Amino acid sequence: MPRGLVMVRKLKIRISRCCLAILLVSSLLTQTCGATMSRPNILLIMADDLGYGDLGCFGNSTLRTPNIDGLAKEGVKLTQHIAAAAICTPSRAAFLTGRYPIRSGMASRIETRVIIRTGASGGLPANETTFAKLLQQQGYTTGLIGKWHQGMNCESRNDHCHHPLNHGFDYFYGTPFTLVNECQPNKDPEMSVKLRATYWFYTQMGAVLVFTLVLGRTTGLFCVEWKVTAFVTSCGVLFFISWFANYGFLRYWNCIVLRDHIITEQPIKLENAASRIVKESISFIERNKQEPFLLFVSFLHVHTPCFTTEMFHGKSRHGLYGDNVEEMDWMVGKILAAVDKEGLRNNTFTYFTSDHGGFLEAREGIDQLGGWNGIYKGGKGMGGWEGGIRVPGIVRWPGMIPTNTVIDEPTSLMDIFPTVAYLAGASVPQDRVIDGRNQIALLQGEVKHSEHEFMFHYCGLYLHAVRWYHKESGALWKAHYVTPKFHPEGAGACYGKRMCPCSGESVTHHNPPLLFDLSHDPSEINPLSPGSEPLFNTLVNQFKRAVDEHRKTLTPVPEQLDVYNTIWKPWLQPCCGTFPFCWCDRESDMKA
Ligand SMILES: *[C@@H]1O[C@H](CO)[C@@H](O)[C@H](O)[C@H]1NC(C)=O
Ligand SMILES: *[C@@H]1O[C@H](CO)[C@@H](O)[C@H](O)[C@H]1NC(C)=O
Ligand SMILES: *[C@@H]1O[C@H](CO)[C@@H](O)[C@H](O)[C@H]1NC(C)=O
């Protein structure tokens, strides 16, 4: 290489390093650098439980999602956009940190796999770095509006150790938890009805026992120590409180809304939730239009119970679920309109996705209450099948990335972390493994291929499957080591259960792994065999080597979602009022 060229190269590298500082100079010298580093606003929109096949722009011809379709038309559509987990808490932890949930302790070995109440101690550890924290350090104003589901407290009711404001967000409005059926009065409880009945049975038995003991003692019929009676009574009371905490009072204790650190609604008023989220998002954009901002809008839609307001109720062709999707699209439209109104469209990197695939088991009788995953097998809760992890991905940045473009390369929700860090001029933490990749060059069409070669598909703490993208040949393989046993067989879901389990009796282990050629068989119907695929053994060995390499990068961390960290701890229960009398409605009080 001629000396001059080497010099120019070095200069270019140096320029890109101090790009931010000498923005003006560098934009004159190099085309690629200056403009990309103009620190755009970042608007990230995430739907909850939305399936791959639920949007018009992803092939749905019967649901109306004009606003999201418009976004895709004005930007890039990612058709192989992969969530790091097929269930909320771990998938969102990975999204926020750019790391597989197993690295932060957000992958669980127990079946619940998510945070199941606000009065628990598990959550995103304080030493994890979210993209919000990186951008905050770069002078961005950062906001989260909507669902968090990454924990609340560690040791006391108001320590808020896992709270969004402790993870790099300057502003938070929304629920620290998630929507569950209990949030809507008169809905069937989501938590297992059987368990509820068992609880009730034991509570009654306890009451009868205590009554008998006291009666025996006072009438002198038989003699029991007062100590024993007192002990049994206190056990009964504790048991009853925990029943209350889990079922009776769930709506009051878990369905809550916070503004920053203050509880404003306990319980949440679902009828106002959609419009509040829109209003809060718009007002955040208006407040911060002068400076770069990061806004993460994390919808409660389209999670069960699919509460939908009058305006959209009964309007879609797909029941309550379809209504809910169409309402969510309307919300997206309102927020994008605010971006336009403030003249921020060209200077905003806008992203839309879902935390994981549609929830196939969510039904009310025969009515669909969960998403549709298109041609892909499986859904929410399943670690490896495509339907649980492949989600819609859309990016718009007018003038900076092409319009009306489809990218079929493998990308991950974890890529957002290094990508937005790069756009804000931040460097990612060097003291830990980051699994996401900066995809700006791919989005801009400067490179043809994604850097992702292997991706690991976990179900809780258990590795279920691995995908391998061989970019030279374009081949896309997937190996399943563990798959859930469908119920009924071949149903593609675990009907009758809450969702498919990750381990134990309810899964099948495969050795050699079930191997699919995803590029020709995206629905994972025809597993390859050594007879049908000459490369079979080579592929299996290659997968094994990748898994071994990946495992070497894992280090043990405290588990955030084990039994101890998910049980209810009364002293951690967020409470508006004097515990246990927790309720308030500060939004209405303020208006009054
Ligand atoms: C569109 O989405 C609905 C709701 O999830 C689903 O029932 C329907 O099958 C989908 N239609 C098409 C054509 O994909
Ligand atoms: C926004 O970007 C588009 C595409 O580059 C351009 O045509 C348009 O004029 C820009 N609008 C503004 C207000 O700068
Ligand atoms: C966070 O702290 C835990 C517990 O001390 C440790 O195991 C883990 O490696 C730390 N994580 C990072 C990213 O430093």
XYZ file of C-alpha atoms and ligand atoms in Angstrom:
634
model
C 0.000 0.000 0.000
C 1.456 3.406 -0.898
C 2.613 5.501 2.011
C 0.151 8.241 1.261
C -2.782 5.853 1.441
C -1.665 4.468 4.773
C -1.433 7.988 6.093
C -4.887 8.857 4.866
C -6.202 5.707 6.499
C -4.591 6.505 9.806
C -5.965 9.987 9.612
C -9.421 8.616 8.960
C -9.189 6.365 11.959
C -8.060 9.224 14.133
C -10.857 11.404 12.835
C -13.453 8.780 13.572
C -12.052 8.551 17.103
C -12.456 12.170 17.961
C -15.397 12.498 15.702
C -17.584 14.122 18.269
C -15.145 16.779 19.271
C -14.366 17.877 15.744
C -17.676 17.161 14.218
C -17.510 20.052 11.810
C -14.030 19.344 10.487
C -14.587 15.650 10.120
C -17.829 16.064 8.239
C -15.916 18.101 5.698
C -13.173 15.496 5.392
C -15.135 12.281 5.337
C -18.604 11.541 4.121
C -19.319 8.619 6.394
C -18.418 10.179 9.666
C -19.769 13.616 10.304
C -23.449 13.213 9.668
C -23.868 9.848 11.390
C -22.479 11.344 14.533
C -24.952 14.171 14.827
C -26.326 12.632 17.988
C -29.870 11.935 16.827
C -32.764 11.533 19.201
C -33.479 7.914 19.931
C -37.080 6.731 20.021
C -37.481 3.053 20.884
C -40.961 1.571 20.824
C -41.589 -1.907 22.157
C -44.835 -3.838 22.050
C -45.535 -6.571 24.567
C -46.202 -10.098 23.249
C -46.845 -8.948 19.677
C -46.400 -11.779 17.170
C -44.359 -11.715 13.972
C -47.486 -12.100 11.860
C -49.630 -9.417 13.494
C -48.603 -6.422 11.394
C -49.650 -5.455 7.905
C -46.051 -4.813 6.890
C -45.140 -8.313 8.074
C -47.758 -9.950 5.935
C -51.008 -9.630 7.871
C -53.767 -8.723 5.434
C -56.632 -8.619 7.914
C -55.362 -6.460 10.775
C -55.055 -2.723 10.195
C -51.726 -1.286 11.330
C -51.262 1.694 8.978
C -48.970 3.687 11.267
C -46.455 0.916 11.823
C -46.654 -0.045 8.146
C -45.853 3.576 7.293
C -42.842 3.500 9.574
C -41.549 0.415 7.769
C -42.073 2.080 4.406
C -39.995 5.043 5.515
C -37.234 2.860 6.840
C -35.791 -0.606 7.064
C -37.686 -3.767 7.903
C -35.708 -6.452 9.744
C -37.152 -9.857 8.931
C -34.763 -11.888 11.057
C -34.890 -9.878 14.240
C -34.309 -12.146 17.223
C -35.148 -11.741 20.908
C -32.678 -13.140 23.426
C -35.490 -14.854 25.329
C -39.078 -15.766 24.556
C -40.489 -14.175 27.687
C -40.657 -10.637 29.068
C -38.243 -10.114 31.960
C -35.154 -11.822 30.492
C -35.783 -10.563 26.962
C -36.056 -6.982 28.199
C -32.999 -7.340 30.421
C -31.022 -8.427 27.351
C -32.466 -5.586 25.284
C -31.491 -2.999 27.906
C -27.964 -4.325 28.474
C -26.988 -5.872 25.122
C -26.152 -9.106 26.952
C -27.699 -12.557 27.145
C -29.824 -12.675 30.306
C -27.711 -15.522 31.657
C -24.847 -13.021 32.052
C -26.794 -10.676 34.319
C -28.525 -13.339 36.405
C -31.874 -12.622 34.714
C -32.202 -16.175 33.372
C -34.083 -18.491 35.683
C -34.013 -22.190 36.454
C -37.548 -22.164 37.863
C -40.614 -22.242 35.684
C -41.980 -18.757 36.302
C -38.924 -17.226 34.554
C -40.155 -13.661 35.105
C -40.721 -11.315 37.999
C -44.174 -12.246 39.213
C -44.877 -9.579 41.825
C -43.725 -6.117 42.814
C -42.920 -7.177 46.375
C -39.996 -9.406 45.373
C -36.274 -8.768 45.615
C -35.070 -9.912 42.174
C -34.350 -7.469 39.366
C -31.797 -6.028 36.985
C -28.620 -5.734 39.119
C -27.307 -2.252 39.808
C -23.943 -3.067 38.244
C -25.489 -3.805 34.849
C -25.246 -0.918 32.397
C -28.285 -0.109 30.278
C -28.204 1.905 27.072
C -30.062 4.581 29.006
C -27.147 4.931 31.405
C -24.657 5.238 28.546
C -26.735 7.880 26.816
C -27.381 9.748 30.029
C -23.626 10.027 30.485
C -23.444 11.487 26.970
C -25.818 14.275 27.920
C -29.004 12.717 26.576
C -32.226 13.234 28.484
C -33.586 9.747 28.954
C -37.137 8.602 29.592
C -39.048 5.369 30.013
C -42.793 5.371 29.558
C -44.771 2.187 30.085
C -43.753 -1.206 31.323
C -40.506 -1.941 33.187
C -40.726 -5.501 34.591
C -37.117 -5.432 35.821
C -37.772 -5.342 39.562
C -38.217 -2.704 42.236
C -36.647 -3.119 45.667
C -33.793 -5.075 47.239
C -33.982 -4.645 50.990
C -36.670 -2.198 51.929
C -39.923 -0.817 50.586
C -38.503 2.342 49.119
C -34.904 1.563 48.260
C -35.947 1.273 44.569
C -32.631 -0.409 43.791
C -33.938 -1.875 40.502
C -36.033 1.186 39.579
C -35.600 2.704 36.085
C -34.224 5.917 37.617
C -31.443 3.783 39.066
C -30.709 2.395 35.614
C -30.030 5.539 33.660
C -33.514 6.923 33.062
C -34.110 10.549 34.032
C -37.854 10.126 33.863
C -40.216 7.224 34.397
C -43.946 6.984 34.021
C -45.539 3.573 33.988
C -45.785 0.290 35.749
C -42.788 -1.351 37.430
C -44.438 -4.697 36.747
C -46.536 -5.877 33.800
C -50.180 -6.274 32.923
C -51.818 -9.434 34.223
C -55.450 -10.444 34.096
C -55.860 -9.464 37.731
C -55.338 -5.823 36.710
C -58.754 -5.824 35.089
C -61.666 -6.332 37.476
C -63.946 -9.252 36.578
C -61.335 -11.012 34.457
C -60.421 -14.624 35.032
C -57.344 -14.647 37.209
C -54.201 -15.459 35.314
C -52.513 -17.305 38.128
C -53.499 -20.933 38.160
C -57.029 -21.466 39.341
C -56.044 -24.816 40.808
C -53.416 -23.260 43.034
C -55.928 -20.707 44.164
C -58.370 -23.464 45.132
C -55.634 -25.302 47.033
C -54.797 -22.158 48.928
C -58.426 -21.637 49.799
C -58.791 -25.253 50.952
C -55.807 -25.005 53.301
C -56.985 -21.668 54.627
C -60.332 -23.211 55.547
C -58.678 -26.251 57.117
C -56.444 -23.945 59.150
C -59.409 -21.953 60.385
C -61.263 -25.108 61.423
C -58.169 -26.362 63.253
C -57.689 -23.111 65.165
C -61.373 -22.960 66.024
C -61.305 -26.539 67.346
C -58.204 -25.893 69.427
C -59.615 -22.766 70.995
C -62.980 -24.398 71.615
C -61.335 -27.464 73.176
C -59.226 -25.327 75.417
C -61.960 -22.966 76.599
C -64.561 -25.644 77.233
C -62.024 -27.913 78.868
C -63.013 -30.764 76.547
C -59.394 -31.472 75.746
C -56.267 -29.735 76.836
C -53.936 -27.999 74.382
C -51.091 -25.736 75.381
C -51.860 -22.063 74.630
C -48.419 -21.933 73.067
C -49.409 -24.541 70.494
C -52.679 -22.755 69.777
C -50.882 -19.450 69.358
C -48.343 -21.048 67.041
C -50.972 -22.669 64.852
C -52.944 -19.428 64.781
C -49.972 -17.361 63.655
C -49.153 -19.906 60.952
C -52.738 -19.600 59.776
C -52.579 -15.823 59.730
C -49.300 -15.843 57.798
C -50.772 -18.306 55.360
C -53.815 -16.139 54.890
C -51.719 -13.035 54.304
C -49.708 -14.821 51.682
C -52.929 -15.965 50.019
C -54.074 -12.402 50.082
C -50.784 -11.229 48.653
C -50.885 -13.750 45.870
C -54.490 -13.715 44.864
C -56.957 -11.709 46.845
C -55.103 -8.461 46.679
C -53.025 -8.914 43.580
C -54.670 -6.077 41.725
C -53.891 -3.590 44.473
C -50.371 -4.751 45.104
C -49.112 -5.454 41.609
C -51.076 -3.338 39.188
C -49.624 0.045 40.032
C -48.462 3.164 38.224
C -45.504 5.323 39.203
C -44.269 8.711 38.138
C -40.562 8.669 38.925
C -40.472 7.370 42.505
C -44.049 8.233 43.429
C -46.978 5.831 43.143
C -49.787 7.666 41.357
C -52.305 4.873 40.873
C -52.778 1.841 43.034
C -54.429 -0.040 41.409
C -53.964 1.035 37.783
C -56.995 2.424 35.964
C -56.842 0.481 32.731
C -59.406 2.670 31.005
C -56.947 5.591 31.129
C -53.704 3.699 30.604
C -53.444 3.915 26.803
C -54.191 7.626 26.576
C -51.841 8.417 29.492
C -48.984 6.568 27.846
C -49.553 8.488 24.625
C -49.889 11.801 26.466
C -46.794 11.209 28.558
C -44.769 10.248 25.476
C -45.857 13.343 23.571
C -45.164 15.602 26.490
C -41.697 14.077 26.969
C -40.925 14.784 23.308
C -42.189 18.359 23.597
C -40.252 19.010 26.796
C -37.006 17.734 25.367
C -37.112 18.775 21.743
C -34.187 21.188 22.156
C -31.645 18.597 23.261
C -30.925 15.029 22.269
C -33.239 12.615 24.020
C -33.725 8.898 24.377
C -37.335 7.860 24.802
C -38.169 4.222 25.401
C -41.916 3.712 24.999
C -42.685 0.288 26.366
C -46.347 -0.462 25.706
C -48.607 -2.466 27.996
C -50.318 -3.510 24.739
C -50.846 -6.236 23.480
C -50.447 -8.332 26.627
C -53.454 -10.035 28.197
C -56.038 -9.013 29.352
C -55.983 -6.913 26.134
C -57.913 -4.080 27.690
C -59.092 -1.890 24.802
C -60.868 1.454 24.980
C -64.275 2.181 23.468
C -62.817 3.712 20.339
C -61.304 0.403 19.222
C -63.492 -2.101 21.008
C -65.123 -4.490 18.553
C -63.612 -2.732 15.560
C -61.097 -5.282 14.257
C -61.697 -8.592 12.531
C -59.789 -10.479 15.217
C -61.713 -10.012 18.433
C -60.316 -8.435 21.536
C -56.746 -9.199 20.544
C -57.101 -7.613 17.117
C -58.754 -4.543 18.682
C -55.812 -4.240 21.022
C -53.260 -4.435 18.192
C -55.119 -1.771 16.228
C -55.261 0.461 19.285
C -51.524 0.011 19.775
C -50.937 1.035 16.160
C -53.002 4.152 16.793
C -50.782 4.945 19.790
C -47.685 4.586 17.593
C -49.275 7.005 15.113
C -49.907 9.624 17.803
C -46.329 9.453 19.055
C -44.855 9.655 15.554
C -47.096 12.621 14.823
C -45.608 14.424 17.818
C -42.121 13.775 16.452
C -43.216 15.303 13.132
C -44.947 18.223 14.754
C -41.770 19.209 16.560
C -39.798 18.884 13.313
C -37.713 16.046 14.708
C -38.437 13.351 12.150
C -35.100 13.534 10.320
C -33.107 13.814 13.481
C -34.690 10.856 15.237
C -33.595 7.252 15.056
C -36.911 5.468 15.471
C -37.203 1.777 16.236
C -40.153 -0.545 16.692
C -40.146 -4.116 17.957
C -41.837 -6.648 20.235
C -40.199 -8.219 23.290
C -40.868 -11.754 21.941
C -43.365 -13.780 19.961
C -47.123 -14.070 20.367
C -48.669 -15.918 23.302
C -50.395 -18.898 21.705
C -51.801 -20.325 24.932
C -53.635 -17.074 25.718
C -57.221 -17.790 24.810
C -60.635 -17.225 26.213
C -62.599 -20.246 25.098
C -61.860 -20.338 21.389
C -61.145 -16.618 21.163
C -57.576 -15.646 20.442
C -56.070 -13.386 23.105
C -52.442 -13.742 22.069
C -50.429 -12.982 18.975
C -50.046 -14.727 15.655
C -46.519 -15.735 14.680
C -47.101 -16.134 10.947
C -45.357 -19.077 9.337
C -43.151 -19.663 12.377
C -43.540 -22.565 14.770
C -44.151 -22.033 18.474
C -44.504 -18.848 20.485
C -44.003 -17.048 23.760
C -42.282 -19.042 26.448
C -40.543 -21.481 24.091
C -36.805 -21.050 24.054
C -35.890 -22.339 20.628
C -38.760 -22.373 18.160
C -38.708 -19.462 15.772
C -42.214 -18.209 16.677
C -41.142 -17.354 20.213
C -38.065 -15.363 19.313
C -38.465 -13.905 15.825
C -40.199 -10.546 16.111
C -40.950 -7.577 13.874
C -38.071 -5.086 13.700
C -38.330 -1.666 12.046
C -35.848 1.207 11.960
C -36.441 4.640 10.471
C -33.942 7.445 10.180
C -34.767 9.594 7.156
C -31.827 10.551 5.019
C -29.478 8.366 7.061
C -30.787 4.899 6.353
C -32.608 3.816 3.190
C -36.381 3.804 2.872
C -38.654 0.901 1.988
C -35.862 -1.635 2.419
C -35.881 -5.171 3.729
C -32.917 -6.708 5.559
C -33.051 -10.476 5.973
C -29.752 -10.774 7.844
C -29.823 -12.022 11.448
C -30.108 -9.152 13.917
C -30.860 -9.155 17.609
C -32.786 -6.901 19.972
C -29.475 -6.804 21.858
C -27.954 -4.918 18.896
C -29.812 -1.784 19.923
C -27.465 -1.355 22.896
C -24.185 -0.919 20.962
C -25.961 0.765 18.031
C -27.484 3.607 20.017
C -24.317 3.876 22.117
C -22.412 4.465 18.882
C -24.917 7.049 17.662
C -24.590 8.952 20.921
C -20.805 8.807 20.787
C -20.529 6.510 23.797
C -18.310 3.481 24.007
C -19.713 0.248 25.375
C -18.365 -1.125 28.679
C -15.096 -2.989 28.174
C -15.175 -5.001 31.393
C -17.847 -7.462 30.297
C -19.087 -9.414 27.303
C -21.529 -7.514 25.089
C -23.484 -9.854 22.817
C -25.181 -7.224 20.648
C -23.485 -5.741 17.594
C -23.476 -2.207 16.282
C -25.628 -2.612 13.161
C -25.443 0.905 11.781
C -23.345 -0.110 8.760
C -25.801 -2.890 7.940
C -28.750 -0.528 8.306
C -27.098 2.046 6.074
C -26.352 -0.584 3.465
C -22.598 -0.095 3.778
C -22.061 -3.744 4.577
C -24.091 -6.596 3.180
C -23.885 -9.015 6.072
C -24.599 -9.067 9.760
C -21.721 -9.873 12.057
C -23.807 -12.430 13.928
C -22.543 -15.903 13.210
C -23.974 -17.933 16.096
C -26.949 -16.965 18.232
C -27.968 -18.845 21.351
C -31.590 -19.475 22.175
C -32.195 -19.977 25.865
C -35.273 -21.085 27.754
C -34.657 -19.724 31.234
C -31.210 -20.947 32.187
C -31.297 -23.814 29.712
C -29.817 -23.621 26.243
C -32.473 -25.003 23.889
C -31.202 -24.143 20.438
C -28.481 -22.404 18.439
C -28.637 -20.744 15.032
C -25.697 -20.484 12.713
C -25.510 -18.029 9.887
C -22.792 -18.805 7.390
C -22.559 -15.485 5.620
C -20.253 -16.617 2.799
C -22.811 -19.118 1.554
C -25.918 -17.507 2.993
C -26.800 -20.768 4.730
C -28.831 -20.546 7.920
C -28.918 -23.591 10.177
C -30.531 -24.212 13.491
C -29.858 -26.972 15.987
C -32.370 -27.783 18.722
C -30.944 -29.598 21.744
C -34.150 -29.385 23.752
C -37.730 -28.854 22.594
C -40.948 -28.589 24.606
C -43.484 -31.402 24.375
C -46.524 -29.857 22.717
C -49.939 -30.462 24.160
C -51.820 -31.901 22.398
C -49.030 -33.428 20.343
C -48.285 -31.477 17.183
C -50.335 -28.478 18.341
C -47.365 -26.115 18.226
C -48.237 -24.929 21.741
C -48.926 -26.273 25.237
C -52.670 -25.747 25.486
C -54.091 -26.359 28.918
C -50.882 -25.201 30.576
C -49.915 -21.615 31.209
C -47.056 -22.063 28.773
C -44.490 -24.667 27.735
C -41.908 -25.464 30.433
C -38.136 -25.277 29.795
C -36.973 -28.412 31.577
C -37.940 -31.653 33.273
C -40.571 -34.105 32.096
C -42.183 -31.669 29.708
C -39.262 -31.350 27.309
C -37.501 -33.680 24.869
C -33.708 -33.793 24.689
C -32.186 -34.372 21.251
C -28.834 -36.043 20.685
C -27.834 -35.526 17.949
C -29.700 -32.215 17.851
C -32.724 -31.635 15.654
C -31.212 -29.823 12.719
C -33.071 -27.498 10.338
C -32.045 -25.573 7.272
C -33.872 -22.362 8.091
C -33.117 -20.744 4.758
C -35.205 -23.398 2.992
C -37.416 -24.521 5.839
C -38.269 -21.437 7.900
C -41.225 -23.182 9.560
C -38.919 -25.893 10.948
C -40.941 -28.786 9.606
C -38.382 -31.151 8.077
C -35.484 -32.038 10.376
C -32.352 -33.020 8.486
C -30.748 -36.415 8.894
C -27.282 -37.788 8.051
C -28.979 -39.426 5.046
C -30.622 -36.269 3.716
C -27.803 -33.869 4.552
C -24.226 -34.921 3.693
C -22.870 -32.164 5.953
C -24.909 -33.370 8.939
C -22.037 -34.514 11.146
C -19.813 -31.598 10.239
C -22.605 -29.205 11.167
C -23.323 -30.953 14.446
C -19.629 -30.731 15.372
C -19.457 -27.102 14.388
C -22.475 -26.320 16.573
C -20.901 -28.206 19.471
C -17.691 -26.202 19.170
C -19.654 -22.941 19.147
C -21.594 -23.951 22.254
C -18.346 -24.889 24.038
C -16.802 -21.541 23.123
C -19.905 -19.692 24.257
C -19.992 -21.544 27.585
C -16.398 -20.505 28.248
C -17.506 -16.875 28.214
C -20.129 -17.404 30.939
C -19.309 -16.660 34.553
C -21.500 -17.477 37.547
C -23.549 -14.513 38.782
C -26.199 -14.201 41.515
C -29.544 -15.485 40.233
C -32.154 -12.774 40.282
C -35.145 -14.981 39.534
C -34.637 -17.930 41.871
C -37.212 -18.916 44.487
C -35.803 -16.641 47.175
C -35.789 -13.594 44.906
C -39.268 -14.158 43.488
C -41.273 -14.860 46.651
C -43.384 -12.123 48.171
C -41.691 -10.129 50.899
C -44.177 -7.880 52.688
C -41.434 -5.403 53.611
C -40.678 -4.854 49.918
C -44.275 -4.296 48.844
C -44.614 -0.899 47.126
C -47.473 0.789 48.901
C -49.343 4.049 48.483
C -50.733 4.526 51.971
C -49.915 2.692 55.166
C -49.062 -0.931 54.558
C -51.114 -3.112 54.171
C -53.740 -0.506 53.229
C -52.342 0.383 49.844
C -54.415 2.382 47.458
C -54.484 5.831 45.926
C -55.395 7.741 42.794
C -53.195 10.801 42.677
C -53.890 11.553 38.995
C -57.580 12.126 39.680
C -56.840 13.853 42.995
C -54.563 16.280 41.160
C -57.239 17.113 38.612
C -59.889 17.560 41.268
C -53.567 -11.433 11.372
O -53.507 -11.358 12.787
C -54.566 -11.999 13.449
C -54.439 -11.660 14.915
O -53.257 -12.155 15.467
C -54.540 -13.462 13.146
O -55.598 -14.123 13.789
C -54.656 -13.673 11.655
O -54.518 -15.045 11.344
C -53.598 -12.891 10.908
N -53.890 -12.947 9.498
C -53.004 -13.180 8.566
C -53.490 -13.209 7.185
O -51.826 -13.378 8.823
C -35.642 14.981 5.736
O -34.913 14.027 5.008
C -35.458 13.746 3.740
C -34.694 12.606 3.141
O -33.327 12.866 3.124
C -35.423 15.010 2.905
O -35.993 14.755 1.639
C -36.198 16.102 3.610
O -36.098 17.308 2.916
C -35.686 16.297 5.025
N -36.555 17.209 5.713
C -36.097 18.203 6.437
C -37.130 19.044 7.130
O -34.916 18.432 6.553
C -22.152 -7.604 39.268
O -22.037 -8.100 40.564
C -22.098 -9.514 40.677
C -22.123 -9.885 42.143
O -21.111 -9.280 42.825
C -20.933 -10.126 39.922
O -20.983 -11.526 40.005
C -21.023 -9.684 38.464
O -19.926 -10.176 37.737
C -21.063 -8.153 38.367
N -21.353 -7.811 36.986
C -20.657 -6.915 36.315
C -21.077 -6.644 34.933
O -19.703 -6.346 36.782
